[in-house]
Coordinates of C-alpha atoms and ligand atoms in Angstrom, one line a residue:
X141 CA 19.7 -51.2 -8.8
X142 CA 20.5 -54.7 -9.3
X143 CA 23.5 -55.9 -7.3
X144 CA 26.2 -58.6 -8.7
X145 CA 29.2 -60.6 -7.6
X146 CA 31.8 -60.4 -10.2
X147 CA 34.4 -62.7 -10.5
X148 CA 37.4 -62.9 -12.6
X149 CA 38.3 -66.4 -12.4
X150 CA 41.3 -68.5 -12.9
X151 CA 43.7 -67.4 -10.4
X152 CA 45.2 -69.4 -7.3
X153 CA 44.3 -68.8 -4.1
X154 CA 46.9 -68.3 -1.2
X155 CA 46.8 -67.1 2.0
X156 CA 44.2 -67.0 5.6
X157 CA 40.9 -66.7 5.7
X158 CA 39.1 -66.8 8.9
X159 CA 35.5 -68.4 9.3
X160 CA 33.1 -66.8 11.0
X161 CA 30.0 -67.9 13.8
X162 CA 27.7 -70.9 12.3
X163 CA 24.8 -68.8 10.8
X164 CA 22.6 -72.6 11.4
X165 CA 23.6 -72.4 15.1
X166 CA 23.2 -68.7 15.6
X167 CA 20.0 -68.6 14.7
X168 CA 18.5 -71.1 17.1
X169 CA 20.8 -69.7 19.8
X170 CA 18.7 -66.3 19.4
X171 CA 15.1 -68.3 19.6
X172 CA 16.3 -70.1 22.8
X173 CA 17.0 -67.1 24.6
X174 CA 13.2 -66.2 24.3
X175 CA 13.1 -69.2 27.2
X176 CA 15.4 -66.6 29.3
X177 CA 13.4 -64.1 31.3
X178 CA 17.0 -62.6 31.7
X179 CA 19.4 -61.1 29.5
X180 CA 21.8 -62.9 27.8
X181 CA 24.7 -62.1 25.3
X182 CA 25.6 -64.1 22.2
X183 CA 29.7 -63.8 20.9
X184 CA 30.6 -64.8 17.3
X185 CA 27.4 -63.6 15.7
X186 CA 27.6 -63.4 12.1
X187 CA 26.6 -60.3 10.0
X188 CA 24.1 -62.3 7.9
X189 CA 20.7 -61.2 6.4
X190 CA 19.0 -64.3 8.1
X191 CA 20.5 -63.0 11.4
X192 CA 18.8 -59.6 11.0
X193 CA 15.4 -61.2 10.1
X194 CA 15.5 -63.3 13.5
X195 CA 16.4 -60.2 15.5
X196 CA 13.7 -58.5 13.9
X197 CA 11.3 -61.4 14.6
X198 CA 12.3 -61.8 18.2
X199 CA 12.4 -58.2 18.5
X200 CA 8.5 -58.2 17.3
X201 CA 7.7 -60.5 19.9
X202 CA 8.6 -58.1 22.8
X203 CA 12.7 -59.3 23.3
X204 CA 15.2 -56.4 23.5
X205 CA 18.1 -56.5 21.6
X206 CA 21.2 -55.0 21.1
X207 CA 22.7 -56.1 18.1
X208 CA 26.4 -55.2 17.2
X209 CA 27.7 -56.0 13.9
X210 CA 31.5 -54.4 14.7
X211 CA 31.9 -56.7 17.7
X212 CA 29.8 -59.7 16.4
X213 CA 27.9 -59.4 19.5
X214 CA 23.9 -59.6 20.4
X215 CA 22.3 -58.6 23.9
X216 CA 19.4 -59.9 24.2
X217 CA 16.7 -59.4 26.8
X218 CA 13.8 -61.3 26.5
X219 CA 12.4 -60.7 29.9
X220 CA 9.2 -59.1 28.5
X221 CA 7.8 -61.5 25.8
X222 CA 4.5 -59.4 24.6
X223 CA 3.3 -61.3 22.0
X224 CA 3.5 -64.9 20.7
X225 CA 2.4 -64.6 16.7
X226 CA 5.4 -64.9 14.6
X227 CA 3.9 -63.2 11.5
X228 CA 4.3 -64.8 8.2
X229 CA 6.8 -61.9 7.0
X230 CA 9.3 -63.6 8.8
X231 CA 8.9 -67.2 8.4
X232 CA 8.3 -66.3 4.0
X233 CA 12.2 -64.5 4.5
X234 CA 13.3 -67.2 6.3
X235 CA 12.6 -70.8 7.6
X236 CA 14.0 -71.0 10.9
X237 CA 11.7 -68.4 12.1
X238 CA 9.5 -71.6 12.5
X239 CA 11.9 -72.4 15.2
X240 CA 10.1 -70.2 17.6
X241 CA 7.6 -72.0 17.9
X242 CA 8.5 -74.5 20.2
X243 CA 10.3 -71.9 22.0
X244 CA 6.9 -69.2 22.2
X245 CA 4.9 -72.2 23.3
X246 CA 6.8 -73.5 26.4
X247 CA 7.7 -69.5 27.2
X248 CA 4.1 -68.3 26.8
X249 CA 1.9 -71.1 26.6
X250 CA 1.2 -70.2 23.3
X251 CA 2.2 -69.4 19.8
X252 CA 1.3 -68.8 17.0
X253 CA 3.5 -69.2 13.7
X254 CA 3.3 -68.8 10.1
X255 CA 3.2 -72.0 8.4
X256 CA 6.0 -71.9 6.2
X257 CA 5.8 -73.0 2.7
X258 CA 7.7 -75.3 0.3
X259 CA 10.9 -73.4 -0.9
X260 CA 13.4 -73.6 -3.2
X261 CA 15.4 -76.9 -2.2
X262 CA 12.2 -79.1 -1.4
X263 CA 8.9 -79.7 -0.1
X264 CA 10.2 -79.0 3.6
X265 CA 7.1 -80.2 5.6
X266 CA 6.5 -79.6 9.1
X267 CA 4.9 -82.3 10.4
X268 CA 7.4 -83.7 13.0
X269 CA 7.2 -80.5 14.4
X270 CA 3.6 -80.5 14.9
X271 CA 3.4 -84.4 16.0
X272 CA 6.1 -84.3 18.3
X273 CA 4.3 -81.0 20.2
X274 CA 0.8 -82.8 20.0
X275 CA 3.2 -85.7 21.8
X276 CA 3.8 -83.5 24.6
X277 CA 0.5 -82.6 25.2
X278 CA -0.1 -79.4 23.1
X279 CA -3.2 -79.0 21.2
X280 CA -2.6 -78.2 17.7
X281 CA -4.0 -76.2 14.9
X282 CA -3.8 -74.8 11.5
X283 CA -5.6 -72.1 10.8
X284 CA -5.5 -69.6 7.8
X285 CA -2.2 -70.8 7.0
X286 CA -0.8 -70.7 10.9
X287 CA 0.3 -73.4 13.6
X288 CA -1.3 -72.5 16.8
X289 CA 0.1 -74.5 19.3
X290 CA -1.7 -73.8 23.2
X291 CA -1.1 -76.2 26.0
X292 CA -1.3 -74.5 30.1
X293 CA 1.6 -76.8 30.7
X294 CA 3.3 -79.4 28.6
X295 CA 4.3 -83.4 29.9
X296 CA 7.1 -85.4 28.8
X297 CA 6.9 -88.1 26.4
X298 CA 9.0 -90.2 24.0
X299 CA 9.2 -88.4 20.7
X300 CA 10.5 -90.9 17.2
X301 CA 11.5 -88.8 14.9
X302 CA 11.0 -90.6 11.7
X303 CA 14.0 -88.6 9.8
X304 CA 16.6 -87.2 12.1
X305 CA 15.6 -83.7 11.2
X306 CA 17.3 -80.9 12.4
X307 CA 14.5 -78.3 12.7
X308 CA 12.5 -81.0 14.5
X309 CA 14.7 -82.0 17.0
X310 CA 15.2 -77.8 18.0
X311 CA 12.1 -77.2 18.4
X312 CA 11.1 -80.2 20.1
X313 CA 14.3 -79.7 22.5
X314 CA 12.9 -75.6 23.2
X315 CA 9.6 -77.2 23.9
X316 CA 10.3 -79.7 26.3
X317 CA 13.0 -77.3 28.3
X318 CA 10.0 -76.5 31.3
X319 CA 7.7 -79.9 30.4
X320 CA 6.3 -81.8 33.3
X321 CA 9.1 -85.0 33.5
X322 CA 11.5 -86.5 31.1
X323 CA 11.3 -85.8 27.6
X324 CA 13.4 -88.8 25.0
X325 CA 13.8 -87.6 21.4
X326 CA 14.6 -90.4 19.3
X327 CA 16.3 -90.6 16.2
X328 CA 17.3 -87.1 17.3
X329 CA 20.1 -85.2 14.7
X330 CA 23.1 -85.1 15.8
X331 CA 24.6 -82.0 14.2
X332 CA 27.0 -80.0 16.0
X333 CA 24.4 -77.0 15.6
X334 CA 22.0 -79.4 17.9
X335 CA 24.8 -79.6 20.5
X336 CA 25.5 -76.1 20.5
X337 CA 21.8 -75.2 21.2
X338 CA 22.1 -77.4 24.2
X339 CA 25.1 -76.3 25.6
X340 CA 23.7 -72.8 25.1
X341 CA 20.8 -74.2 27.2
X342 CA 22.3 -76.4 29.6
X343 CA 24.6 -73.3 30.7
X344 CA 21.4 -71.3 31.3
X345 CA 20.0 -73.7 33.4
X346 CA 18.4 -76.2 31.2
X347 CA 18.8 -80.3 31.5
X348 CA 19.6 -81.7 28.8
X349 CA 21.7 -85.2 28.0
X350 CA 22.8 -87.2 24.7
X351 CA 22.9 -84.3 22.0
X352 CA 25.0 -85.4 19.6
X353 CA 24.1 -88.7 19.7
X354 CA 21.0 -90.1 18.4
X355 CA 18.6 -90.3 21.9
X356 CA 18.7 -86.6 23.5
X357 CA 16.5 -86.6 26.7
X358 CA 15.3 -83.6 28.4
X359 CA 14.1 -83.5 32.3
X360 CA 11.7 -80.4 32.7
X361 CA 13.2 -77.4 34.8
X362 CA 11.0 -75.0 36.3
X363 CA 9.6 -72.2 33.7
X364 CA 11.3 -68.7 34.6
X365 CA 14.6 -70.8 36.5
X366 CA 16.8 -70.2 33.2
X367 CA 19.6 -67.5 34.0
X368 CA 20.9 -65.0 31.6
X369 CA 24.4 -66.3 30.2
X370 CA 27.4 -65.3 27.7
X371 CA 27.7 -67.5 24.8
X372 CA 29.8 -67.7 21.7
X373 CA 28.3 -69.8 18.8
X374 CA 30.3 -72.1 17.1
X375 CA 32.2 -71.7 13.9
X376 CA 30.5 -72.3 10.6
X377 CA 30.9 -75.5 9.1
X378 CA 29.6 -74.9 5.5
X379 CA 31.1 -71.8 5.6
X380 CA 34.7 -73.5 6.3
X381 CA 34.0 -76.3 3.6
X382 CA 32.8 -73.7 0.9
X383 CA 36.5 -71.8 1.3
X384 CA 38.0 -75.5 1.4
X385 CA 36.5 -76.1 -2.1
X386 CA 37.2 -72.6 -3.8
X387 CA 40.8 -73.9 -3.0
X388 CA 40.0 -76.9 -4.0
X389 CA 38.3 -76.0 -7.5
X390 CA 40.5 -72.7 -8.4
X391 CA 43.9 -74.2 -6.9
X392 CA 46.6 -72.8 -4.3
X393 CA 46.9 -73.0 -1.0
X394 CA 45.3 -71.4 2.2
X395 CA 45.0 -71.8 5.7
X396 CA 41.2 -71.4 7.5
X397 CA 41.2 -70.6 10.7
X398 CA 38.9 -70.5 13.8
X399 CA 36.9 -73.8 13.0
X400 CA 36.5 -77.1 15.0
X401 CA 38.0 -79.6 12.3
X402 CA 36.0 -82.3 14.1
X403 CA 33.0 -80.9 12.6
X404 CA 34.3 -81.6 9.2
X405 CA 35.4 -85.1 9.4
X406 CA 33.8 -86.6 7.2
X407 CA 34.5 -83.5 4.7
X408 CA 37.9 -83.4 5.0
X409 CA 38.4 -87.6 4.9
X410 CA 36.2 -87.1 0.9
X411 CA 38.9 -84.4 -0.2
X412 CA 42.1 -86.2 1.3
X413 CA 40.4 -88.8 -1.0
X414 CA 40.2 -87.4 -4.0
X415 CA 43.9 -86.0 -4.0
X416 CA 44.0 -82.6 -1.5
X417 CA 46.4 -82.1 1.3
X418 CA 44.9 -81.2 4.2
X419 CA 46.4 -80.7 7.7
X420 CA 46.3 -79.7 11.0
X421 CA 48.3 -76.2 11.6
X422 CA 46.8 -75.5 15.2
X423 CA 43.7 -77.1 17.1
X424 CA 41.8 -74.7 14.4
X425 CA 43.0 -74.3 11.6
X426 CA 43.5 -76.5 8.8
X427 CA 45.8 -76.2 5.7
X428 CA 44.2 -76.8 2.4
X429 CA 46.2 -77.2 -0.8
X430 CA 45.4 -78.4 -4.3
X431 CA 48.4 -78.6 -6.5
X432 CA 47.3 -81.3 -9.1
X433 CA 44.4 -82.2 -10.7
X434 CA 41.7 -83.8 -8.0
X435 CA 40.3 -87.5 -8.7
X436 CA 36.3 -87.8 -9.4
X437 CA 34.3 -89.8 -6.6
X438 CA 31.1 -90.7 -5.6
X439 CA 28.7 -89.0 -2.8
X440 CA 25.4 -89.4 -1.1
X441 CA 24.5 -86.7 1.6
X442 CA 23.1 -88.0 4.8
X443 CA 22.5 -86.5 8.4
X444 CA 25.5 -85.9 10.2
X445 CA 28.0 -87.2 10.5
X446 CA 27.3 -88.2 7.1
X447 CA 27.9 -85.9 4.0
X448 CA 26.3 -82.6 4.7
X449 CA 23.9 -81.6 2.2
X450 CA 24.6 -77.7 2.7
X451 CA 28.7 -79.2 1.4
X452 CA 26.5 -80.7 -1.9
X453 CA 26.7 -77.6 -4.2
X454 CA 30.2 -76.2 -3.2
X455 CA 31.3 -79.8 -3.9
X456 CA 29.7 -80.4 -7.4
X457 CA 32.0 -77.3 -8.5
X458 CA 34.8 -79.3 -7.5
X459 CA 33.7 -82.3 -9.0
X460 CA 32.8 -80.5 -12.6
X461 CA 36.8 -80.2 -12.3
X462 CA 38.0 -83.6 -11.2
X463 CA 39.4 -86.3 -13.3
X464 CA 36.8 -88.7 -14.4
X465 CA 33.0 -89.4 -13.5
X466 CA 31.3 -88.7 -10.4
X467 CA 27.6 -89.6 -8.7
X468 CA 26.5 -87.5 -6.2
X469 CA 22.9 -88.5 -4.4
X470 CA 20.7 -86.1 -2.4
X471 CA 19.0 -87.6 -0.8
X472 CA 17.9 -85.3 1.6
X473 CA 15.9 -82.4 -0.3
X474 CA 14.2 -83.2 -3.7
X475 CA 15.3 -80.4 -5.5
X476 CA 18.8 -79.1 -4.4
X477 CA 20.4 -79.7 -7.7
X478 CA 19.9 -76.0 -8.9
X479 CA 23.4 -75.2 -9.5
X480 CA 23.5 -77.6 -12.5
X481 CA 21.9 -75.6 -15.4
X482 CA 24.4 -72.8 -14.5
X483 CA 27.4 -74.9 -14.1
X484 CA 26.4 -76.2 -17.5
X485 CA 26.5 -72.8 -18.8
X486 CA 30.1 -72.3 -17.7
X487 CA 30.7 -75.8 -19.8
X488 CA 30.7 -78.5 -17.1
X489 CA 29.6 -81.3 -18.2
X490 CA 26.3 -82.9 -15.8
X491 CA 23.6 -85.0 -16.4
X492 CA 21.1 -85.0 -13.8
X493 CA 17.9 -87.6 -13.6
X494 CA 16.1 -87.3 -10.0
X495 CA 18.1 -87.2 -7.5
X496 CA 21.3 -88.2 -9.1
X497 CA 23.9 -85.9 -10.5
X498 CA 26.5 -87.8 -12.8
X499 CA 29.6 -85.0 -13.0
X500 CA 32.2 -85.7 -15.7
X501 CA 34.4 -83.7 -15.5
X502 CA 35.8 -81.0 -17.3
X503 CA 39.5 -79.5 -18.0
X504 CA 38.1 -76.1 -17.4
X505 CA 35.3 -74.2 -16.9
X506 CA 34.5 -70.4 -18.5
X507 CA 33.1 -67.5 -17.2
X508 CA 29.6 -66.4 -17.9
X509 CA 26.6 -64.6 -16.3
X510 CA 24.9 -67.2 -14.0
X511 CA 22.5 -67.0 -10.9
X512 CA 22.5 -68.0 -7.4
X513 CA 19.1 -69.6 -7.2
X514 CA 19.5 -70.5 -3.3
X515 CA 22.5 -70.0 -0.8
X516 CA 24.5 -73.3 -1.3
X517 CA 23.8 -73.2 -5.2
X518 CA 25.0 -69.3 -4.7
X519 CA 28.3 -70.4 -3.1
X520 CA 29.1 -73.0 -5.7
X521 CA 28.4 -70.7 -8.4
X522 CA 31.5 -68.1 -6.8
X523 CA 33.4 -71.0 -6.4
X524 CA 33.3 -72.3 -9.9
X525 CA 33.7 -68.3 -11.4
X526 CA 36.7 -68.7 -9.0
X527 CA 38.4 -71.5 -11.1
X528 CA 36.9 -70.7 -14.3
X529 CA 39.0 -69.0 -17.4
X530 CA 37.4 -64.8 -17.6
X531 CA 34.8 -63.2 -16.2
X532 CA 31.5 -64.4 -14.6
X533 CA 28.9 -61.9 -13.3
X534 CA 27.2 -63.7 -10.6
X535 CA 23.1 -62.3 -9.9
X536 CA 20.3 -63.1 -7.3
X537 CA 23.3 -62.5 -4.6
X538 CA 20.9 -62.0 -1.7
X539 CA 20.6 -65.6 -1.5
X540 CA 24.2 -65.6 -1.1
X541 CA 24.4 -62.9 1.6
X542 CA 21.9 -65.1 3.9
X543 CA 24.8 -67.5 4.8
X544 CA 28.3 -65.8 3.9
X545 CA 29.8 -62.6 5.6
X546 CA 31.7 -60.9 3.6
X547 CA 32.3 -62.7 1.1
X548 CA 34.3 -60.5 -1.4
X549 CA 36.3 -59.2 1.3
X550 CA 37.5 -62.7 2.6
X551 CA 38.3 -63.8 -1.1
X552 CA 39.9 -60.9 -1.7
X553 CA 42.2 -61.6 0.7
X554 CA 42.9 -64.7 -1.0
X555 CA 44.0 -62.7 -3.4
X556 CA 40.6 -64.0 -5.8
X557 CA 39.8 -60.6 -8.0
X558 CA 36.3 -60.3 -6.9
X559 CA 34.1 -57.6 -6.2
X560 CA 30.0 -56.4 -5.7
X561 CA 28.5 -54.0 -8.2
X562 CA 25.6 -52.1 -8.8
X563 CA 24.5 -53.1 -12.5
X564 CA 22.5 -51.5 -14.8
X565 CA 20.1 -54.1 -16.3
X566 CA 20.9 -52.9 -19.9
X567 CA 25.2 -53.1 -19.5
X568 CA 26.9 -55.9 -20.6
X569 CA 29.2 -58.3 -19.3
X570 CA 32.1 -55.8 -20.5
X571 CA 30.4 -52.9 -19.2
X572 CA 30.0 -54.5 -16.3
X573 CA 33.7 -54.3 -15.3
X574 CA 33.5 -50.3 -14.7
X575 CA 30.3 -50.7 -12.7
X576 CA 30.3 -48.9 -9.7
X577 CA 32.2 -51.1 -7.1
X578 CA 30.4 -51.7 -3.8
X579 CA 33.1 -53.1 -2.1
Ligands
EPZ621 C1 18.4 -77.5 8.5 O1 17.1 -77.3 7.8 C2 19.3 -76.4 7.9 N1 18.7 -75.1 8.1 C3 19.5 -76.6 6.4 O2 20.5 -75.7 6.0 C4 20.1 -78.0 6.2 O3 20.2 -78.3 4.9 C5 19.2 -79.1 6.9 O4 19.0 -78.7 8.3 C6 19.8 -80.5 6.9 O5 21.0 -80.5 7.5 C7 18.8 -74.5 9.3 O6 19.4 -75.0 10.2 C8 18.3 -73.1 9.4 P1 15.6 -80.9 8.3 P2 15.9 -78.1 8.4 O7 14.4 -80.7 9.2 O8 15.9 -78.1 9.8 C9 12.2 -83.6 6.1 C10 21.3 -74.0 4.5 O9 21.7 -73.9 3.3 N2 11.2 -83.2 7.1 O10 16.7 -81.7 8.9 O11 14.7 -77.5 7.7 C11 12.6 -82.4 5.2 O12 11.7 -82.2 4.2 C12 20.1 -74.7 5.0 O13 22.0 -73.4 5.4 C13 10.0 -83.7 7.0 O14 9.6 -84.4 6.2 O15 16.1 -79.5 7.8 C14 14.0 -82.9 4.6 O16 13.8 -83.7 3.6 C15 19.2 -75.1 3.9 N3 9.1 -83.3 8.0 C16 14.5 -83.7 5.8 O17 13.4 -84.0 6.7 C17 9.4 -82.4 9.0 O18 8.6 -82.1 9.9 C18 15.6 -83.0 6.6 O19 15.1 -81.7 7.0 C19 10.8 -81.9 9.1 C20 11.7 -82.3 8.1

């Protein structure tokens, strides 16, 4: 059976919510330790679908792992790597299965990978993966729809990244680790994600200077030198913002804890803008109140540390509230805009042409049924049923469960009356209310 979020919306939000390990960082933290022919153990692992999919991957290519979803914890030996195809059932559930690649091919000396397709949010190509590797001396191939990558032993080189893309720059970074010389990525992303993949790295052994900044160069250790380590990822940025703007849209105040603020700069500097208080209550945590109506504003996501495009969605729920008109540009994917028909539908008022959204906003929006038609579009969906007047029965929630753990349980907290049910197709909304609650 079907499962929904249902929301009843209009109510403040008050109280702690605390934000759990950066899914984005996680899952690039579990394809480096295939470069570990040791065992290593991962702290602050969120209990995400997309998580599970990676262990399952890595698991497929020979790793052990022991994953504990009670202590947020993976063990993972990845001493015995057996195979180096990453079959297409993993990279269709999930795109930064691709990120082994890099990873299988300076471990092994070869991999294989499903090439993954276009998805919901854009055309997503590949092909800075596939030039900066051919850059380093791998010979590349596609072959009924998979990149083989083989090379005995990789050289250095100086890799331009012609967008500062964030897959790229992993992968590229997992390849180089045990390359012959110096490695320079250029143009590199500078996410916090990308630093936390080299720290992870650079505490097993690795050498690796400048993440975070635009020029990250690598000097090739010695394959089989990197030692088993205990990490713990870094807290989830988007996850942190998305709470931010429930508060934001719906109203109240809370306090969200465990999060580097840094990471949200440029975030928090946009909201302060448009009329929320925000500040510091400890080195991580942040206060968040909205007690009037919020200002409209204009927005263009960029790569860090510009205006994240996984923040866009969340945002435009906020916006569709604000007093006055606001632009946002995305400029990143071509088609992340797919929250708007379903805003519309709870009466926000957005006009989109390309890749332009013009918000004007609203008083108020009203419940409905609408879908989550990818993760960030998900979470700005429960974030506008949060503020809107009734109830809104929110579907396609797997999308949803890729990035946020426990979702209804942390809004609940918040006092938001929120829950998962199992739906009959045939109920109605009203009907819907007595479903069986999941939790
Ligand atoms: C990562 O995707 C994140 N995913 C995305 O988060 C995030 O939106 C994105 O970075 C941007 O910050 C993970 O970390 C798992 P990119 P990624 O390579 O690495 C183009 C979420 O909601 N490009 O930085 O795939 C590409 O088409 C997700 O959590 C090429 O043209 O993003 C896009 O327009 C969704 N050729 C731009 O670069 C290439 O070879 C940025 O993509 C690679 C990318």
């Amino acid at each position: 059976m079907e499962k929904k979020i249902v929301i009843d919306g209009g109510k403040k939000l008050y109280g702690e919510v605390s934000i759990s390990g950066a899914k984005n960082a996680v899952l690039k933290l579990i394809a480096a330790a295939l470069l570990v022919e040791d065992v290593c153990l991962i702290h602050n692992v969120p209990d995400l679908s997309d998580v599970e999919t990676m262990v399952d991957l890595i698991n497929s290519l020979g790793a052990k792992t022991k994953y504990s979803k009670l202590s947020q914890t993976i063990e993972i030996d990845a001493r015995d790597i057996t195979n180096h195809v990453a079959d297409y059932a993993y990279v269709s559930k999930m795109r930064a299965s691709f990120n082994v690649l890099g990873a299988l091919l300076s471990r092994c000396g070869e991999s294989k990978v499903a090439l993954p397709g276009g998805c919901a949010i854009g055309e997503r190509r590949v092909d800075f993966h596939i030039k900066g590797l051919q850059l380093l001396g791998a010979d590349v191939n596609i072959e009924n729809g998979y990149v083989i990558a083989k090379s005995r032993k990789l050289k250095g080189a100086d890799i331009s990244l012609a967008i500062p893309s964030v897959g790229a720059t992993e992968n590229l970074m997992l390849a180089s680790i045990f390359a012959d010389g110096v490695t320079r990525i250029q143009n590199a992303a500078q996410e916090p994600e990308i630093v936390d993949l080299a720290n992870f790295l650079n505490m097993a052994g690795a050498d690796i200077n400048g993440a975070g900044t635009p020029e990250i160069t690598i000097n090739g250790v010695a394959r089989g030198s990197l030692k088993g380590i205990e990490y713990s990822t870094i807290p989830d940025r988007i996850e942190a913002a998305s709470y931010a703007c429930a508060v934001c849209a719906a109203g109240g105040e809370i306090v969200v804890r465990d999060i580097i603020p840094a990471h949200l700069t440029f975030f928090i500097n946009k909201m302060c803008e448009i009329g929320v208080k925000i500040d510091a209550v400890d080195p991580y945590s942040l206060r968040i109140k909205k007690d009037k109506r919020l200002k409209a504003t204009d927005l263009i996501t960029q790569p860090y540390p510009g205006f994240h495009t996984d923040m866009q969605a969340p945002v435009m729920s906020v916006l569709a509230l604000a007093d006055g008109t606001s632009v946002i540009t995305e400029s990143l994917f071509e088609n992340r805009f797919m929250q708007v028909p379903e805003l519309r539908r709870m009466g926000a008022d957005i006009q989109q042409e390309n890749s332009r959204a013009v918000i004007k906003g609203v008083e108020f929006l009203t419940g409905t049924e609408v879908k989550a038609s990818d993760l960030r579009a998900g979470a700005a969906m429960v974030i506008a049923a949060l503020a809107a007047r009734g109830k809104s029965s929110i579907s396609n929630i797997h999308h949803i469960d890729r990035g946020y753990e426990k979702i209804e349980e942390k809004f609940s907290q918040l006092g938001a009356n929120i829950k998962r049910v199992e739906i009959n197709e045939n109920l109605s909304d009203n009907q819907i209310v007595n479903s069986k609650v999941l939790s």
